[in-house]
Structures are given as structure tokens and as C-alpha cells.
């Protein structure tokens, strides 16, 4: 979660958001910015739930790192209209390329959700440098929790919102 004009925002790479991006002022397929509460509501309204993971206390970002994170996400990904990588997302769920030299090179002009998160965590020194393309959401989260880098803070669901 970052802040834009004092508002806590959710920055993600997706094709599934019905709202216009706060920065790009249009509905987009790729990197985009939305109010946190709006995106949580989108997921729980459809019967889903949202688990909020945060960096563990020892890995929390300093104020300067938090500002850097926001600049990286807004300038390098949202501001440059980085698109959603459908092919990468499809391949990320397979084991086909994970442990071979056939793994595609990272293309930072199109990213899927966990690829964006992995790249930013690598840049901030919270994840070892590697090809961010190899991570799907499950493998990335499992690794970060197993290493103690992230921990579950809170869950949101329709039952808990009522």
C-alpha cells in the first residue's frame, strides 16, 4: 500500500479492475492505482476475500524507502503505462520454465501481478535478485512468508465486513 496525495492506494497490474486508474484517468489493463478500500470491496463483494500481508517488523520500509517505493511504482510502472502480461501470467502457473534456461527474460514493459511485486521487492532489497518472471502469486507469497519477510496482518471478507 502506497500513498498518493495522502490517500492510501492499491497499486497492481491487472486486467480485472472495473474502475479508472487514479493516475491514468482511464480503465486500463496493466499497472494501475486505486483507493485501497475500493479494491478490497471489489474482491469481497464477489464472495472473495483479501488477506493483507505486510513486511515483518525487521523488514519494514523506512520513510525514505516508502517514498522510493511510491516513486518506483508511479513513475516506472503506472506512469509509463506498463501493460498486463497475459502470457507471463499463464506461464507463471506452470512448472515448465521455472527450473530451465527456457524461462523468458523479464520484460518490464509488461508485467503480471506477482512479477510486479517481485521486481519491486528485489529493488528494495527484500527479495534476492532473480528473474521476477519465475514467480506466480502463490510461490512468491510462500517464499516471503517462509523467509520471514512478510506476515499475515489481517483478512477481509464479506462476513467480516457485515
PDB file of C-alpha atoms in Angstrom:
ATOM      1  CA  UNK A   1       0.000   0.000   0.000  1.00  0.00           C
ATOM      2  CA  UNK A   2       1.348   3.388  -1.018  1.00  0.00           C
ATOM      3  CA  UNK A   3       0.035   6.912  -0.595  1.00  0.00           C
ATOM      4  CA  UNK A   4      -0.871   9.333  -3.382  1.00  0.00           C
ATOM      5  CA  UNK A   5      -1.937  12.808  -2.286  1.00  0.00           C
ATOM      6  CA  UNK A   6      -2.312  11.442   1.262  1.00  0.00           C
ATOM      7  CA  UNK A   7      -4.740   8.717   0.140  1.00  0.00           C
ATOM      8  CA  UNK A   8      -3.797   5.073   0.797  1.00  0.00           C
ATOM      9  CA  UNK A   9      -3.780   3.394  -2.600  1.00  0.00           C
ATOM     10  CA  UNK A  10      -3.522  -0.106  -4.028  1.00  0.00           C
ATOM     11  CA  UNK A  11      -1.136  -0.359  -6.966  1.00  0.00           C
ATOM     12  CA  UNK A  12      -1.371  -3.514  -9.039  1.00  0.00           C
ATOM     13  CA  UNK A  13      -1.008  -4.947 -12.507  1.00  0.00           C
ATOM     14  CA  UNK A  14      -4.339  -6.463 -13.515  1.00  0.00           C
ATOM     15  CA  UNK A  15      -6.972  -6.693 -16.206  1.00  0.00           C
ATOM     16  CA  UNK A  16      -9.785  -7.239 -13.728  1.00  0.00           C
ATOM     17  CA  UNK A  17     -10.494  -3.760 -12.348  1.00  0.00           C
ATOM     18  CA  UNK A  18     -13.709  -2.004 -13.433  1.00  0.00           C
ATOM     19  CA  UNK A  19     -12.581   1.418 -12.141  1.00  0.00           C
ATOM     20  CA  UNK A  20     -10.490   4.065 -13.878  1.00  0.00           C
ATOM     21  CA  UNK A  21      -6.907   4.381 -12.634  1.00  0.00           C
ATOM     22  CA  UNK A  22      -6.396   7.413 -10.367  1.00  0.00           C
ATOM     23  CA  UNK A  23      -3.194   8.354 -12.211  1.00  0.00           C
ATOM     24  CA  UNK A  24      -4.034   7.421 -15.808  1.00  0.00           C
ATOM     25  CA  UNK A  25      -7.699   8.520 -15.542  1.00  0.00           C
ATOM     26  CA  UNK A  26      -8.958   5.582 -17.600  1.00  0.00           C
ATOM     27  CA  UNK A  27      -9.706   1.880 -17.253  1.00  0.00           C
ATOM     28  CA  UNK A  28      -6.505   0.065 -18.139  1.00  0.00           C
ATOM     29  CA  UNK A  29      -5.087  -3.431 -18.494  1.00  0.00           C
ATOM     30  CA  UNK A  30      -1.802  -3.234 -16.645  1.00  0.00           C
ATOM     31  CA  UNK A  31      -0.286  -1.189 -13.843  1.00  0.00           C
ATOM     32  CA  UNK A  32      -2.881   0.999 -12.155  1.00  0.00           C
ATOM     33  CA  UNK A  33      -3.749   2.856  -8.946  1.00  0.00           C
ATOM     34  CA  UNK A  34      -6.990   2.723  -6.922  1.00  0.00           C
ATOM     35  CA  UNK A  35      -8.126   3.580  -3.391  1.00  0.00           C
ATOM     36  CA  UNK A  36      -7.394   0.625  -1.106  1.00  0.00           C
ATOM     37  CA  UNK A  37     -10.945   0.391   0.251  1.00  0.00           C
ATOM     38  CA  UNK A  38     -12.437   0.324  -3.265  1.00  0.00           C
ATOM     39  CA  UNK A  39     -10.305  -2.655  -4.337  1.00  0.00           C
ATOM     40  CA  UNK A  40     -10.931  -4.568  -1.103  1.00  0.00           C
ATOM     41  CA  UNK A  41     -14.666  -4.024  -1.599  1.00  0.00           C
ATOM     42  CA  UNK A  42     -14.419  -5.235  -5.225  1.00  0.00           C
ATOM     43  CA  UNK A  43     -12.934  -8.546  -4.107  1.00  0.00           C
ATOM     44  CA  UNK A  44     -15.155  -9.217  -1.086  1.00  0.00           C
ATOM     45  CA  UNK A  45     -18.388  -8.134  -2.842  1.00  0.00           C
ATOM     46  CA  UNK A  46     -17.979 -11.039  -5.254  1.00  0.00           C
ATOM     47  CA  UNK A  47     -17.705 -13.517  -2.382  1.00  0.00           C
ATOM     48  CA  UNK A  48     -13.919 -13.489  -2.272  1.00  0.00           C
ATOM     49  CA  UNK A  49     -11.615 -12.399   0.492  1.00  0.00           C
ATOM     50  CA  UNK A  50      -8.454 -10.352   0.800  1.00  0.00           C
ATOM     51  CA  UNK A  51      -5.539 -11.293   3.015  1.00  0.00           C
ATOM     52  CA  UNK A  52      -3.314  -8.356   3.912  1.00  0.00           C
ATOM     53  CA  UNK A  53       0.336  -9.308   4.294  1.00  0.00           C
ATOM     54  CA  UNK A  54       2.862  -6.753   5.463  1.00  0.00           C
ATOM     55  CA  UNK A  55       6.610  -6.745   5.719  1.00  0.00           C
ATOM     56  CA  UNK A  56       7.728  -8.171   9.052  1.00  0.00           C
ATOM     57  CA  UNK A  57       8.919  -5.597  11.612  1.00  0.00           C
ATOM     58  CA  UNK A  58      12.616  -6.110  10.785  1.00  0.00           C
ATOM     59  CA  UNK A  59      11.887  -5.677   7.050  1.00  0.00           C
ATOM     60  CA  UNK A  60       9.522  -2.683   7.288  1.00  0.00           C
ATOM     61  CA  UNK A  61      10.326   0.196   4.978  1.00  0.00           C
ATOM     62  CA  UNK A  62      11.826   3.378   6.317  1.00  0.00           C
ATOM     63  CA  UNK A  63      10.090   6.615   5.392  1.00  0.00           C
ATOM     64  CA  UNK A  64      12.647   7.202   2.616  1.00  0.00           C
ATOM     65  CA  UNK A  65      12.158   3.647   1.289  1.00  0.00           C
ATOM     66  CA  UNK A  66       8.387   4.071   1.353  1.00  0.00           C
ATOM     67  CA  UNK A  67       8.705   7.250  -0.704  1.00  0.00           C
ATOM     68  CA  UNK A  68      11.063   5.434  -3.079  1.00  0.00           C
ATOM     69  CA  UNK A  69       8.554   2.597  -3.435  1.00  0.00           C
ATOM     70  CA  UNK A  70       5.802   5.038  -4.391  1.00  0.00           C
ATOM     71  CA  UNK A  71       8.073   6.803  -6.910  1.00  0.00           C
ATOM     72  CA  UNK A  72       9.128   3.498  -8.479  1.00  0.00           C
ATOM     73  CA  UNK A  73       5.573   2.247  -8.818  1.00  0.00           C
ATOM     74  CA  UNK A  74       4.100   5.518 -10.095  1.00  0.00           C
ATOM     75  CA  UNK A  75       6.943   6.678 -12.371  1.00  0.00           C
ATOM     76  CA  UNK A  76       8.335   3.436 -13.728  1.00  0.00           C
ATOM     77  CA  UNK A  77       5.236   1.287 -13.946  1.00  0.00           C
ATOM     78  CA  UNK A  78       1.961   3.254 -13.833  1.00  0.00           C
ATOM     79  CA  UNK A  79       3.318   6.454 -15.408  1.00  0.00           C
ATOM     80  CA  UNK A  80       4.946   4.541 -18.249  1.00  0.00           C
ATOM     81  CA  UNK A  81       1.700   2.687 -18.965  1.00  0.00           C
ATOM     82  CA  UNK A  82       3.184  -0.746 -18.343  1.00  0.00           C
ATOM     83  CA  UNK A  83       0.668  -3.264 -19.671  1.00  0.00           C
ATOM     84  CA  UNK A  84      -0.530  -6.575 -18.263  1.00  0.00           C
ATOM     85  CA  UNK A  85       1.437  -9.639 -19.342  1.00  0.00           C
ATOM     86  CA  UNK A  86      -1.218 -12.262 -20.053  1.00  0.00           C
ATOM     87  CA  UNK A  87       1.309 -14.732 -21.483  1.00  0.00           C
ATOM     88  CA  UNK A  88       3.598 -14.366 -18.490  1.00  0.00           C
ATOM     89  CA  UNK A  89       0.673 -14.848 -16.121  1.00  0.00           C
ATOM     90  CA  UNK A  90      -0.352 -18.035 -17.908  1.00  0.00           C
ATOM     91  CA  UNK A  91       3.191 -19.404 -17.888  1.00  0.00           C
ATOM     92  CA  UNK A  92       3.774 -18.438 -14.252  1.00  0.00           C
ATOM     93  CA  UNK A  93       1.307 -21.055 -13.136  1.00  0.00           C
ATOM     94  CA  UNK A  94       3.227 -23.850 -14.841  1.00  0.00           C
ATOM     95  CA  UNK A  95       6.406 -25.627 -13.843  1.00  0.00           C
ATOM     96  CA  UNK A  96       7.530 -25.752 -17.481  1.00  0.00           C
ATOM     97  CA  UNK A  97      10.018 -22.881 -17.403  1.00  0.00           C
ATOM     98  CA  UNK A  98      10.751 -22.456 -13.702  1.00  0.00           C
ATOM     99  CA  UNK A  99      13.929 -24.506 -13.497  1.00  0.00           C
ATOM    100  CA  UNK A 100      15.203 -24.390 -17.064  1.00  0.00           C
ATOM    101  CA  UNK A 101      17.109 -21.968 -19.221  1.00  0.00           C
ATOM    102  CA  UNK A 102      13.899 -21.528 -21.220  1.00  0.00           C
ATOM    103  CA  UNK A 103      12.489 -19.090 -18.651  1.00  0.00           C
ATOM    104  CA  UNK A 104      11.712 -15.907 -20.582  1.00  0.00           C
ATOM    105  CA  UNK A 105      13.713 -12.804 -19.729  1.00  0.00           C
ATOM    106  CA  UNK A 106      11.988 -10.198 -17.622  1.00  0.00           C
ATOM    107  CA  UNK A 107      10.208  -7.598 -19.740  1.00  0.00           C
ATOM    108  CA  UNK A 108       9.448  -4.608 -17.543  1.00  0.00           C
ATOM    109  CA  UNK A 109       7.183  -3.107 -20.215  1.00  0.00           C
ATOM    110  CA  UNK A 110       4.534  -5.717 -19.465  1.00  0.00           C
ATOM    111  CA  UNK A 111       4.051  -7.379 -16.081  1.00  0.00           C
ATOM    112  CA  UNK A 112       1.596  -9.642 -14.322  1.00  0.00           C
ATOM    113  CA  UNK A 113       0.710  -9.116 -10.659  1.00  0.00           C
ATOM    114  CA  UNK A 114       3.323 -11.176  -8.839  1.00  0.00           C
ATOM    115  CA  UNK A 115       6.033 -10.236 -11.334  1.00  0.00           C
ATOM    116  CA  UNK A 116       5.499  -6.565 -10.429  1.00  0.00           C
ATOM    117  CA  UNK A 117       5.609  -7.326  -6.700  1.00  0.00           C
ATOM    118  CA  UNK A 118       8.726  -9.494  -7.048  1.00  0.00           C
ATOM    119  CA  UNK A 119      10.598  -6.862  -9.092  1.00  0.00           C
ATOM    120  CA  UNK A 120       9.846  -4.106  -6.593  1.00  0.00           C
ATOM    121  CA  UNK A 121      10.776  -6.272  -3.601  1.00  0.00           C
ATOM    122  CA  UNK A 122      14.077  -7.122  -5.330  1.00  0.00           C
ATOM    123  CA  UNK A 123      14.748  -3.435  -5.970  1.00  0.00           C
ATOM    124  CA  UNK A 124      14.118  -2.639  -2.304  1.00  0.00           C
ATOM    125  CA  UNK A 125      16.357  -5.470  -1.105  1.00  0.00           C
ATOM    126  CA  UNK A 126      13.551  -7.549   0.448  1.00  0.00           C
ATOM    127  CA  UNK A 127      13.896 -10.394  -2.072  1.00  0.00           C
ATOM    128  CA  UNK A 128      17.077 -11.786  -3.614  1.00  0.00           C
ATOM    129  CA  UNK A 129      17.749 -10.648  -7.181  1.00  0.00           C
ATOM    130  CA  UNK A 130      16.437 -13.134  -9.727  1.00  0.00           C
ATOM    131  CA  UNK A 131      14.152 -13.204 -12.737  1.00  0.00           C
ATOM    132  CA  UNK A 132      10.792 -11.871 -11.449  1.00  0.00           C
ATOM    133  CA  UNK A 133       9.043 -13.789 -14.228  1.00  0.00           C
ATOM    134  CA  UNK A 134       9.527 -17.054 -12.334  1.00  0.00           C
ATOM    135  CA  UNK A 135       7.140 -16.076  -9.533  1.00  0.00           C
ATOM    136  CA  UNK A 136       3.422 -16.694  -9.543  1.00  0.00           C
ATOM    137  CA  UNK A 137       1.381 -15.237  -6.657  1.00  0.00           C
ATOM    138  CA  UNK A 138       1.471 -18.453  -4.615  1.00  0.00           C
ATOM    139  CA  UNK A 139       5.192 -19.157  -4.943  1.00  0.00           C
ATOM    140  CA  UNK A 140       6.115 -15.548  -4.221  1.00  0.00           C
ATOM    141  CA  UNK A 141       3.960 -15.328  -1.104  1.00  0.00           C
ATOM    142  CA  UNK A 142       5.067 -18.741   0.196  1.00  0.00           C
ATOM    143  CA  UNK A 143       8.726 -17.774  -0.191  1.00  0.00           C
ATOM    144  CA  UNK A 144       8.283 -14.395   1.513  1.00  0.00           C
ATOM    145  CA  UNK A 145       6.388 -15.935   4.457  1.00  0.00           C
ATOM    146  CA  UNK A 146       8.803 -18.880   4.762  1.00  0.00           C
ATOM    147  CA  UNK A 147      11.769 -16.469   4.857  1.00  0.00           C
ATOM    148  CA  UNK A 148      10.053 -14.284   7.457  1.00  0.00           C
ATOM    149  CA  UNK A 149       9.968 -11.271   5.147  1.00  0.00           C
ATOM    150  CA  UNK A 150       6.166 -10.971   5.222  1.00  0.00           C
ATOM    151  CA  UNK A 151       3.468 -11.930   7.669  1.00  0.00           C
ATOM    152  CA  UNK A 152      -0.324 -12.021   7.624  1.00  0.00           C
ATOM    153  CA  UNK A 153      -1.775  -8.967   9.310  1.00  0.00           C
ATOM    154  CA  UNK A 154      -5.498  -9.049   8.547  1.00  0.00           C
ATOM    155  CA  UNK A 155      -8.144 -10.759   6.425  1.00  0.00           C
ATOM    156  CA  UNK A 156     -11.149  -9.103   4.797  1.00  0.00           C
ATOM    157  CA  UNK A 157     -14.270 -10.997   3.727  1.00  0.00           C
ATOM    158  CA  UNK A 158     -17.964 -10.327   3.325  1.00  0.00           C
ATOM    159  CA  UNK A 159     -18.695 -11.988   6.687  1.00  0.00           C
ATOM    160  CA  UNK A 160     -16.120  -9.838   8.484  1.00  0.00           C
ATOM    161  CA  UNK A 161     -17.370  -6.601   6.845  1.00  0.00           C
ATOM    162  CA  UNK A 162     -21.007  -7.107   7.926  1.00  0.00           C
TER     163      UNK A 162
END
